Amino acid sequence: MKMPRGGRLFLATCLGSLFVLVLYFQSITKPEAGVKTSSSPGKSRRSPLQTLYNGDQQLDQFWAQRSLQGRRELLEQACLSHTKKRRVLSPPDLKHFIVDDKHSLIYCYVPKVACTNWKRVLMVLTGDGRYTDPLAIPANEAHVPGNLRALSEFSVPEINRRLRSYLKFIFVREPFERLVSAYRNKFTRSYNTAFHKRYGTKIVRRHRADPEPESLRRGHDVTFPEFVQYLVDPRTQREEPFNEHWERVHSLCHPCLIHYDVVGKYETLEPDAGAVLRLAGVEAALRFPTSGKSTRTDGDMAARYFKHISPFYQKKLFNLYRMDFLLFNYSTPEYLRAR
């Protein structure tokens, strides 16, 4: 097989009679020409990938300001430095990848990193006029299977074509702030009874001495230290994969196997989201929804939760999420270093 310049072929997996070949580009290669991204018949313009890599003076200035290109390069360097084995991917590994064929976008969603609003935006972009305002879409509707297409639903050749020619983007967050946010949302909200029953009862049974019968039955009062013990317990991942809300980003989105064109951050969500919409050519018609939450999980709040975690468990937890810290250039939190 003839290799494209600047590319390296290293993903191959056998799926029945199909052989999957995925290209990972370690240097920039030109996207496929002629990708139509306009909804008007016969009308074409540059795809987001072409806009990004073929140059746009105004966009280049914005890119430098936000350091998005730098993030991409840092990620590639971190992957080269910290990953030795190259695992293979199959379509089921791509279930977190959402496809927008109209605008040539692939988004890998990470729970607790504004993924509800990104799904709302993509429902507007792919909805053929059914939706116009992202915030008018109920949050639960944004997560209904079938409202958006996953990359895993396509045939192997169609998966590869989209990976080569679409703009692939991801949004990440400081790992422990994301973890605390997941705990607060899933274990301290009274309405999340499904999570309490599914995970809380198991956590209480394994990690609480002399639990009350009601706690064993309902799992409604899991503490953060108990949640941490559950995460670092080797039995947890032996029995089943982590839930997506606390699974590591590198396990959900495979950033060392898929070449991301844009790595956005929760900490700079508004400008980074605006850059993606601009690349898609929809910035004039659509704005990314801003959060009105006053109790957003930030570093100070995470520090308050980690005050109750012993240094032993802090270290074990950091080791568990270490790759997300390294790959996305997050420093060890001050509240860990101070102990």
mmCIF file of C-alpha atoms in Angstrom:
data_model
loop_
_atom_site.group_PDB
_atom_site.id
_atom_site.type_symbol
_atom_site.label_atom_id
_atom_site.label_comp_id
_atom_site.label_asym_id
_atom_site.label_seq_id
_atom_site.Cartn_x
_atom_site.Cartn_y
_atom_site.Cartn_z
ATOM 1 C CA MET A 1 0.000 0.000 0.000
ATOM 2 C CA LYS A 2 1.340 3.404 -0.958
ATOM 3 C CA MET A 3 1.614 5.659 2.075
ATOM 4 C CA PRO A 4 0.674 9.346 1.879
ATOM 5 C CA ARG A 5 3.492 11.718 2.563
ATOM 6 C CA GLY A 6 3.860 12.537 6.251
ATOM 7 C CA GLY A 7 1.598 9.708 7.365
ATOM 8 C CA ARG A 8 2.216 6.547 9.289
ATOM 9 C CA LEU A 9 0.050 3.487 9.080
ATOM 10 C CA PHE A 10 -0.161 1.726 12.399
ATOM 11 C CA LEU A 11 -3.772 0.781 13.113
ATOM 12 C CA ALA A 12 -5.005 -2.451 11.713
ATOM 13 C CA THR A 13 -7.656 -4.755 13.079
ATOM 14 C CA CYS A 14 -9.538 -7.668 11.629
ATOM 15 C CA LEU A 15 -13.330 -7.450 11.856
ATOM 16 C CA GLY A 16 -14.757 -10.578 10.317
ATOM 17 C CA SER A 17 -13.748 -10.343 6.678
ATOM 18 C CA LEU A 18 -13.034 -6.614 6.913
ATOM 19 C CA PHE A 19 -9.590 -5.210 7.506
ATOM 20 C CA VAL A 20 -9.549 -1.734 9.044
ATOM 21 C CA LEU A 21 -6.741 0.617 8.119
ATOM 22 C CA VAL A 22 -6.546 3.964 9.864
ATOM 23 C CA LEU A 23 -3.996 6.635 9.042
ATOM 24 C CA TYR A 24 -2.492 8.758 11.780
ATOM 25 C CA PHE A 25 -0.722 11.864 10.497
ATOM 26 C CA GLN A 26 2.240 12.996 12.531
ATOM 27 C CA SER A 27 2.792 15.974 10.261
ATOM 28 C CA ILE A 28 0.242 18.053 8.455
ATOM 29 C CA THR A 29 -1.077 16.655 5.196
ATOM 30 C CA LYS A 30 -3.478 18.355 2.844
ATOM 31 C CA PRO A 31 -7.112 17.266 3.235
ATOM 32 C CA GLU A 32 -8.978 15.667 0.384
ATOM 33 C CA ALA A 33 -10.150 18.209 -2.156
ATOM 34 C CA GLY A 34 -13.740 18.773 -3.142
ATOM 35 C CA VAL A 35 -15.454 17.956 0.142
ATOM 36 C CA LYS A 36 -18.827 19.657 -0.022
ATOM 37 C CA THR A 37 -19.833 21.354 3.180
ATOM 38 C CA SER A 38 -22.668 23.565 2.015
ATOM 39 C CA SER A 39 -26.277 22.450 2.263
ATOM 40 C CA SER A 40 -27.033 24.110 -1.096
ATOM 41 C CA PRO A 41 -27.050 21.618 -4.018
ATOM 42 C CA GLY A 42 -23.995 21.933 -6.241
ATOM 43 C CA LYS A 43 -22.390 24.579 -4.072
ATOM 44 C CA SER A 44 -19.121 23.791 -2.360
ATOM 45 C CA ARG A 45 -16.649 25.682 -0.247
ATOM 46 C CA ARG A 46 -13.559 24.811 1.678
ATOM 47 C CA SER A 47 -14.095 22.174 4.330
ATOM 48 C CA PRO A 48 -13.144 22.987 7.943
ATOM 49 C CA LEU A 49 -10.007 20.901 7.481
ATOM 50 C CA GLN A 50 -9.009 22.861 4.372
ATOM 51 C CA THR A 51 -9.713 26.151 6.119
ATOM 52 C CA LEU A 52 -7.509 25.111 9.019
ATOM 53 C CA TYR A 53 -4.513 23.778 7.120
ATOM 54 C CA ASN A 54 -4.577 25.811 3.897
ATOM 55 C CA GLY A 55 -4.340 29.050 5.820
ATOM 56 C CA ASP A 56 -6.541 32.005 6.633
ATOM 57 C CA GLN A 57 -4.702 35.121 7.766
ATOM 58 C CA GLN A 58 -7.395 36.231 10.186
ATOM 59 C CA LEU A 59 -7.792 32.721 11.521
ATOM 60 C CA ASP A 60 -4.019 32.265 11.814
ATOM 61 C CA GLN A 61 -3.861 35.240 14.203
ATOM 62 C CA PHE A 62 -6.696 33.825 16.267
ATOM 63 C CA TRP A 63 -5.043 30.400 16.295
ATOM 64 C CA ALA A 64 -1.793 31.852 17.628
ATOM 65 C CA GLN A 65 -3.629 33.766 20.350
ATOM 66 C CA ARG A 66 -5.477 30.722 21.632
ATOM 67 C CA SER A 67 -2.486 28.387 21.282
ATOM 68 C CA LEU A 68 -4.637 25.716 19.703
ATOM 69 C CA GLN A 69 -1.898 24.726 17.301
ATOM 70 C CA GLY A 70 0.490 24.501 20.235
ATOM 71 C CA ARG A 71 -1.874 22.156 22.050
ATOM 72 C CA ARG A 72 -2.008 19.896 19.051
ATOM 73 C CA GLU A 73 1.762 19.749 18.873
ATOM 74 C CA LEU A 74 2.112 19.195 22.641
ATOM 75 C CA LEU A 75 -0.335 16.317 22.437
ATOM 76 C CA GLU A 76 1.621 14.677 19.630
ATOM 77 C CA GLN A 77 4.871 15.044 21.563
ATOM 78 C CA ALA A 78 3.300 13.659 24.749
ATOM 79 C CA CYS A 79 1.975 10.671 22.825
ATOM 80 C CA LEU A 80 5.443 9.955 21.441
ATOM 81 C CA SER A 81 7.002 10.297 24.906
ATOM 82 C CA HIS A 82 4.496 8.404 27.029
ATOM 83 C CA THR A 83 2.955 5.702 24.873
ATOM 84 C CA LYS A 84 4.904 2.645 23.859
ATOM 85 C CA LYS A 85 2.297 0.104 22.769
ATOM 86 C CA ARG A 86 -0.037 0.828 19.874
ATOM 87 C CA ARG A 87 -3.389 -0.822 20.426
ATOM 88 C CA VAL A 88 -5.820 -1.374 17.598
ATOM 89 C CA LEU A 89 -9.187 0.296 17.199
ATOM 90 C CA SER A 90 -12.418 -1.225 15.981
ATOM 91 C CA PRO A 91 -15.744 0.524 15.243
ATOM 92 C CA PRO A 92 -17.083 -0.076 18.804
ATOM 93 C CA ASP A 93 -14.162 2.045 20.077
ATOM 94 C CA LEU A 94 -15.612 4.967 18.113
ATOM 95 C CA LYS A 95 -19.016 5.207 19.787
ATOM 96 C CA HIS A 96 -18.092 8.545 21.409
ATOM 97 C CA PHE A 97 -17.335 10.097 18.035
ATOM 98 C CA ILE A 98 -20.243 12.150 16.653
ATOM 99 C CA VAL A 99 -20.371 12.868 12.922
ATOM 100 C CA ASP A 100 -21.710 15.951 11.153
ATOM 101 C CA ASP A 101 -21.598 15.107 7.440
ATOM 102 C CA LYS A 102 -23.043 18.444 6.387
ATOM 103 C CA HIS A 103 -20.144 20.420 7.872
ATOM 104 C CA SER A 104 -17.428 17.719 7.743
ATOM 105 C CA LEU A 105 -16.940 17.527 11.502
ATOM 106 C CA ILE A 106 -16.135 14.701 13.918
ATOM 107 C CA TYR A 107 -16.469 15.448 17.624
ATOM 108 C CA CYS A 108 -15.398 13.065 20.385
ATOM 109 C CA TYR A 109 -17.567 13.897 23.353
ATOM 110 C CA VAL A 110 -16.254 13.745 26.908
ATOM 111 C CA PRO A 111 -18.895 13.810 29.664
ATOM 112 C CA LYS A 112 -18.552 16.731 32.089
ATOM 113 C CA VAL A 113 -16.755 18.844 29.478
ATOM 114 C CA ALA A 114 -19.698 20.788 28.029
ATOM 115 C CA CYS A 115 -20.753 17.761 25.996
ATOM 116 C CA THR A 116 -24.483 18.454 26.447
ATOM 117 C CA ASN A 117 -24.109 21.867 24.810
ATOM 118 C CA TRP A 118 -21.906 20.467 22.055
ATOM 119 C CA LYS A 119 -24.532 17.822 21.306
ATOM 120 C CA ARG A 120 -27.182 20.551 21.202
ATOM 121 C CA VAL A 121 -25.058 22.554 18.761
ATOM 122 C CA LEU A 122 -24.561 19.505 16.553
ATOM 123 C CA MET A 123 -28.299 18.792 16.611
ATOM 124 C CA VAL A 124 -28.828 22.315 15.245
ATOM 125 C CA LEU A 125 -26.125 21.833 12.608
ATOM 126 C CA THR A 126 -27.419 18.443 11.443
ATOM 127 C CA GLY A 127 -31.137 18.993 12.027
ATOM 128 C CA ASP A 128 -32.197 20.390 8.599
ATOM 129 C CA GLY A 129 -33.988 23.303 10.244
ATOM 130 C CA ARG A 130 -35.737 21.312 12.970
ATOM 131 C CA TYR A 131 -33.715 23.172 15.601
ATOM 132 C CA THR A 132 -32.417 26.728 15.559
ATOM 133 C CA ASP A 133 -31.573 27.489 19.208
ATOM 134 C CA PRO A 134 -29.322 25.027 21.051
ATOM 135 C CA LEU A 135 -30.675 26.037 24.461
ATOM 136 C CA ALA A 136 -34.236 25.283 23.342
ATOM 137 C CA ILE A 137 -33.269 21.596 23.136
ATOM 138 C CA PRO A 138 -33.871 19.841 26.490
ATOM 139 C CA ALA A 139 -30.716 18.373 27.990
ATOM 140 C CA ASN A 140 -32.151 14.866 28.120
ATOM 141 C CA GLU A 141 -33.074 15.055 24.428
ATOM 142 C CA ALA A 142 -29.484 15.890 23.524
ATOM 143 C CA HIS A 143 -28.423 12.515 24.938
ATOM 144 C CA VAL A 144 -31.095 10.384 23.249
ATOM 145 C CA PRO A 145 -29.421 7.684 21.116
ATOM 146 C CA GLY A 146 -30.207 8.187 17.454
ATOM 147 C CA ASN A 147 -30.491 11.974 17.505
ATOM 148 C CA LEU A 148 -26.892 12.186 16.322
ATOM 149 C CA ARG A 149 -24.862 9.719 14.261
ATOM 150 C CA ALA A 150 -21.854 7.987 15.779
ATOM 151 C CA LEU A 151 -18.794 7.178 13.704
ATOM 152 C CA SER A 152 -19.139 3.552 14.820
ATOM 153 C CA GLU A 153 -22.376 3.251 12.807
ATOM 154 C CA PHE A 154 -20.600 3.545 9.458
ATOM 155 C CA SER A 155 -18.855 0.894 7.400
ATOM 156 C CA VAL A 156 -15.099 0.548 7.722
ATOM 157 C CA PRO A 157 -14.341 2.346 4.415
ATOM 158 C CA GLU A 158 -16.725 5.161 5.369
ATOM 159 C CA ILE A 159 -15.090 5.486 8.796
ATOM 160 C CA ASN A 160 -11.665 5.809 7.209
ATOM 161 C CA ARG A 161 -12.847 8.331 4.624
ATOM 162 C CA ARG A 162 -14.294 10.581 7.322
ATOM 163 C CA LEU A 163 -11.228 10.281 9.531
ATOM 164 C CA ARG A 164 -9.066 11.403 6.615
ATOM 165 C CA SER A 165 -11.168 14.318 5.387
ATOM 166 C CA TYR A 166 -13.194 15.697 8.339
ATOM 167 C CA LEU A 167 -12.062 18.111 11.037
ATOM 168 C CA LYS A 168 -11.720 16.111 14.250
ATOM 169 C CA PHE A 169 -12.059 17.967 17.545
ATOM 170 C CA ILE A 170 -12.179 17.236 21.245
ATOM 171 C CA PHE A 171 -12.689 19.297 24.407
ATOM 172 C CA VAL A 172 -10.857 18.364 27.605
ATOM 173 C CA ARG A 173 -10.799 19.532 31.213
ATOM 174 C CA GLU A 174 -8.497 19.442 34.226
ATOM 175 C CA PRO A 175 -8.906 15.779 35.223
ATOM 176 C CA PHE A 176 -9.669 16.172 38.927
ATOM 177 C CA GLU A 177 -12.081 19.064 38.359
ATOM 178 C CA ARG A 178 -13.906 16.853 35.863
ATOM 179 C CA LEU A 179 -13.908 13.994 38.403
ATOM 180 C CA VAL A 180 -15.322 16.147 41.203
ATOM 181 C CA SER A 181 -17.938 17.494 38.790
ATOM 182 C CA ALA A 182 -18.960 13.921 37.932
ATOM 183 C CA TYR A 183 -19.202 12.980 41.611
ATOM 184 C CA ARG A 184 -21.293 16.042 42.461
ATOM 185 C CA ASN A 185 -23.651 15.483 39.552
ATOM 186 C CA LYS A 186 -24.125 11.730 39.872
ATOM 187 C CA PHE A 187 -23.943 11.145 43.633
ATOM 188 C CA THR A 188 -25.126 14.329 45.380
ATOM 189 C CA ARG A 189 -28.214 15.081 43.277
ATOM 190 C CA SER A 190 -31.368 13.434 44.601
ATOM 191 C CA TYR A 191 -32.803 12.916 41.103
ATOM 192 C CA ASN A 192 -29.960 10.641 39.961
ATOM 193 C CA THR A 193 -31.523 7.550 41.507
ATOM 194 C CA ALA A 194 -30.366 5.313 38.622
ATOM 195 C CA PHE A 195 -26.713 6.100 39.404
ATOM 196 C CA HIS A 196 -27.310 5.685 43.122
ATOM 197 C CA LYS A 197 -28.805 2.257 42.569
ATOM 198 C CA ARG A 198 -26.358 1.145 39.889
ATOM 199 C CA TYR A 199 -23.105 2.374 41.450
ATOM 200 C CA GLY A 200 -23.870 3.831 44.885
ATOM 201 C CA THR A 201 -25.129 0.585 46.411
ATOM 202 C CA LYS A 202 -21.982 -1.253 45.286
ATOM 203 C CA ILE A 203 -19.717 1.506 46.626
ATOM 204 C CA VAL A 204 -21.448 1.536 50.005
ATOM 205 C CA ARG A 205 -21.353 -2.250 50.260
ATOM 206 C CA ARG A 206 -17.618 -2.457 49.521
ATOM 207 C CA HIS A 207 -16.181 0.703 50.993
ATOM 208 C CA ARG A 208 -18.220 1.578 54.086
ATOM 209 C CA ALA A 209 -17.869 -0.068 57.452
ATOM 210 C CA ASP A 210 -21.216 -0.976 59.048
ATOM 211 C CA PRO A 211 -23.494 0.697 56.479
ATOM 212 C CA GLU A 212 -27.095 1.448 57.323
ATOM 213 C CA PRO A 213 -29.700 -0.784 55.621
ATOM 214 C CA GLU A 214 -31.180 2.245 53.813
ATOM 215 C CA SER A 215 -27.779 3.173 52.356
ATOM 216 C CA LEU A 216 -27.257 -0.398 51.166
ATOM 217 C CA ARG A 217 -30.671 -0.359 49.547
ATOM 218 C CA ARG A 218 -30.598 3.117 47.984
ATOM 219 C CA GLY A 219 -26.906 4.038 47.550
ATOM 220 C CA HIS A 220 -27.927 7.677 47.880
ATOM 221 C CA ASP A 221 -25.266 8.985 50.268
ATOM 222 C CA VAL A 222 -21.903 7.994 48.807
ATOM 223 C CA THR A 223 -19.105 10.215 50.105
ATOM 224 C CA PHE A 224 -16.272 11.498 47.922
ATOM 225 C CA PRO A 225 -13.633 9.437 49.806
ATOM 226 C CA GLU A 226 -15.743 6.316 49.191
ATOM 227 C CA PHE A 227 -16.009 7.209 45.513
ATOM 228 C CA VAL A 228 -12.219 7.565 45.302
ATOM 229 C CA GLN A 229 -11.720 4.195 46.994
ATOM 230 C CA TYR A 230 -14.077 2.648 44.445
ATOM 231 C CA LEU A 231 -12.097 4.155 41.548
ATOM 232 C CA VAL A 232 -8.695 2.915 42.703
ATOM 233 C CA ASP A 233 -9.945 -0.514 43.802
ATOM 234 C CA PRO A 234 -8.453 -3.004 41.277
ATOM 235 C CA ARG A 235 -11.698 -5.011 41.346
ATOM 236 C CA THR A 236 -13.655 -2.120 39.832
ATOM 237 C CA GLN A 237 -12.106 -2.215 36.359
ATOM 238 C CA ARG A 238 -11.680 -5.986 36.431
ATOM 239 C CA GLU A 239 -15.428 -6.370 36.743
ATOM 240 C CA GLU A 240 -16.533 -3.757 34.201
ATOM 241 C CA PRO A 241 -15.265 -0.663 32.361
ATOM 242 C CA PHE A 242 -15.508 2.698 34.085
ATOM 243 C CA ASN A 243 -18.683 4.654 33.474
ATOM 244 C CA GLU A 244 -18.121 7.298 30.791
ATOM 245 C CA HIS A 245 -18.556 10.122 33.312
ATOM 246 C CA TRP A 246 -15.345 9.170 35.118
ATOM 247 C CA GLU A 247 -13.547 7.219 32.399
ATOM 248 C CA ARG A 248 -10.219 8.745 31.393
ATOM 249 C CA VAL A 249 -10.283 10.925 28.270
ATOM 250 C CA HIS A 250 -7.500 8.932 26.639
ATOM 251 C CA SER A 251 -9.640 5.786 26.957
ATOM 252 C CA LEU A 252 -12.768 7.443 25.544
ATOM 253 C CA CYS A 253 -11.242 9.363 22.638
ATOM 254 C CA HIS A 254 -7.895 7.657 21.870
ATOM 255 C CA PRO A 255 -5.885 10.872 21.331
ATOM 256 C CA CYS A 256 -2.688 8.980 20.535
ATOM 257 C CA LEU A 257 -4.393 6.916 17.842
ATOM 258 C CA ILE A 258 -6.665 9.548 16.309
ATOM 259 C CA HIS A 259 -5.086 12.774 15.082
ATOM 260 C CA TYR A 260 -7.144 15.668 16.474
ATOM 261 C CA ASP A 261 -7.088 18.896 14.511
ATOM 262 C CA VAL A 262 -8.478 20.940 17.406
ATOM 263 C CA VAL A 263 -7.944 20.293 21.119
ATOM 264 C CA GLY A 264 -10.234 22.683 22.964
ATOM 265 C CA LYS A 265 -10.230 23.201 26.714
ATOM 266 C CA TYR A 266 -13.054 23.709 29.176
ATOM 267 C CA GLU A 267 -11.009 26.460 30.793
ATOM 268 C CA THR A 268 -11.155 28.472 27.526
ATOM 269 C CA LEU A 269 -14.441 27.021 26.329
ATOM 270 C CA GLU A 270 -16.058 30.073 24.757
ATOM 271 C CA PRO A 271 -13.202 31.186 22.457
ATOM 272 C CA ASP A 272 -12.207 27.613 21.602
ATOM 273 C CA ALA A 273 -15.792 26.658 20.724
ATOM 274 C CA GLY A 274 -16.034 29.839 18.674
ATOM 275 C CA ALA A 275 -12.949 28.765 16.719
ATOM 276 C CA VAL A 276 -14.565 25.429 15.817
ATOM 277 C CA LEU A 277 -17.785 27.130 14.692
ATOM 278 C CA ARG A 278 -15.739 29.554 12.649
ATOM 279 C CA LEU A 279 -13.889 26.716 10.942
ATOM 280 C CA ALA A 280 -17.261 25.123 10.167
ATOM 281 C CA GLY A 281 -18.410 28.410 8.614
ATOM 282 C CA VAL A 282 -21.415 28.818 10.913
ATOM 283 C CA GLU A 283 -20.174 31.438 13.373
ATOM 284 C CA ALA A 284 -22.518 34.092 11.978
ATOM 285 C CA ALA A 285 -25.618 31.956 12.453
ATOM 286 C CA LEU A 286 -24.830 30.053 15.652
ATOM 287 C CA ARG A 287 -23.171 30.778 18.959
ATOM 288 C CA PHE A 288 -22.010 28.236 21.480
ATOM 289 C CA PRO A 289 -24.254 28.362 24.596
ATOM 290 C CA THR A 290 -22.595 29.839 27.658
ATOM 291 C CA SER A 291 -23.134 28.290 31.055
ATOM 292 C CA GLY A 292 -25.056 30.243 33.665
ATOM 293 C CA LYS A 293 -24.081 27.919 36.501
ATOM 294 C CA SER A 294 -22.954 29.712 39.633
ATOM 295 C CA THR A 295 -21.680 26.536 41.325
ATOM 296 C CA ARG A 296 -19.411 25.342 38.562
ATOM 297 C CA THR A 297 -16.719 22.925 39.715
ATOM 298 C CA ASP A 298 -13.371 24.738 39.642
ATOM 299 C CA GLY A 299 -9.954 24.243 41.178
ATOM 300 C CA ASP A 300 -10.933 25.730 44.546
ATOM 301 C CA MET A 301 -13.920 23.434 44.829
ATOM 302 C CA ALA A 302 -11.846 20.401 43.819
ATOM 303 C CA ALA A 303 -9.296 21.329 46.500
ATOM 304 C CA ARG A 304 -12.053 21.328 49.145
ATOM 305 C CA TYR A 305 -13.085 17.805 48.152
ATOM 306 C CA PHE A 306 -9.505 16.533 48.093
ATOM 307 C CA LYS A 307 -8.848 17.843 51.615
ATOM 308 C CA HIS A 308 -10.613 14.725 52.857
ATOM 309 C CA ILE A 309 -8.537 12.314 50.747
ATOM 310 C CA SER A 310 -5.424 10.835 52.344
ATOM 311 C CA PRO A 311 -2.052 11.268 50.568
ATOM 312 C CA PHE A 312 -2.050 7.501 49.908
ATOM 313 C CA TYR A 313 -5.316 7.642 47.962
ATOM 314 C CA GLN A 314 -4.399 10.958 46.325
ATOM 315 C CA LYS A 315 -1.301 9.322 44.847
ATOM 316 C CA LYS A 316 -3.202 6.243 43.660
ATOM 317 C CA LEU A 317 -5.859 8.416 42.051
ATOM 318 C CA PHE A 318 -3.295 10.650 40.365
ATOM 319 C CA ASN A 319 -1.597 7.578 38.901
ATOM 320 C CA LEU A 320 -4.962 6.433 37.565
ATOM 321 C CA TYR A 321 -5.529 9.738 35.718
ATOM 322 C CA ARG A 322 -1.858 10.487 35.052
ATOM 323 C CA MET A 323 -2.074 10.082 31.278
ATOM 324 C CA ASP A 324 -4.836 12.697 30.996
ATOM 325 C CA PHE A 325 -2.669 15.144 32.952
ATOM 326 C CA LEU A 326 0.333 14.438 30.712
ATOM 327 C CA LEU A 327 -1.371 14.318 27.323
ATOM 328 C CA PHE A 328 -3.336 17.532 27.751
ATOM 329 C CA ASN A 329 -0.635 19.515 29.577
ATOM 330 C CA TYR A 330 -2.289 19.869 32.984
ATOM 331 C CA SER A 331 -0.010 20.437 35.970
ATOM 332 C CA THR A 332 -0.203 18.459 39.183
ATOM 333 C CA PRO A 333 -2.711 20.376 41.348
ATOM 334 C CA GLU A 334 -1.221 22.563 44.070
ATOM 335 C CA TYR A 335 -3.400 20.897 46.704
ATOM 336 C CA LEU A 336 -1.670 17.583 45.974
ATOM 337 C CA ARG A 337 1.837 19.024 45.980
ATOM 338 C CA ALA A 338 1.234 20.783 49.281
ATOM 339 C CA ARG A 339 0.755 17.526 51.178
#
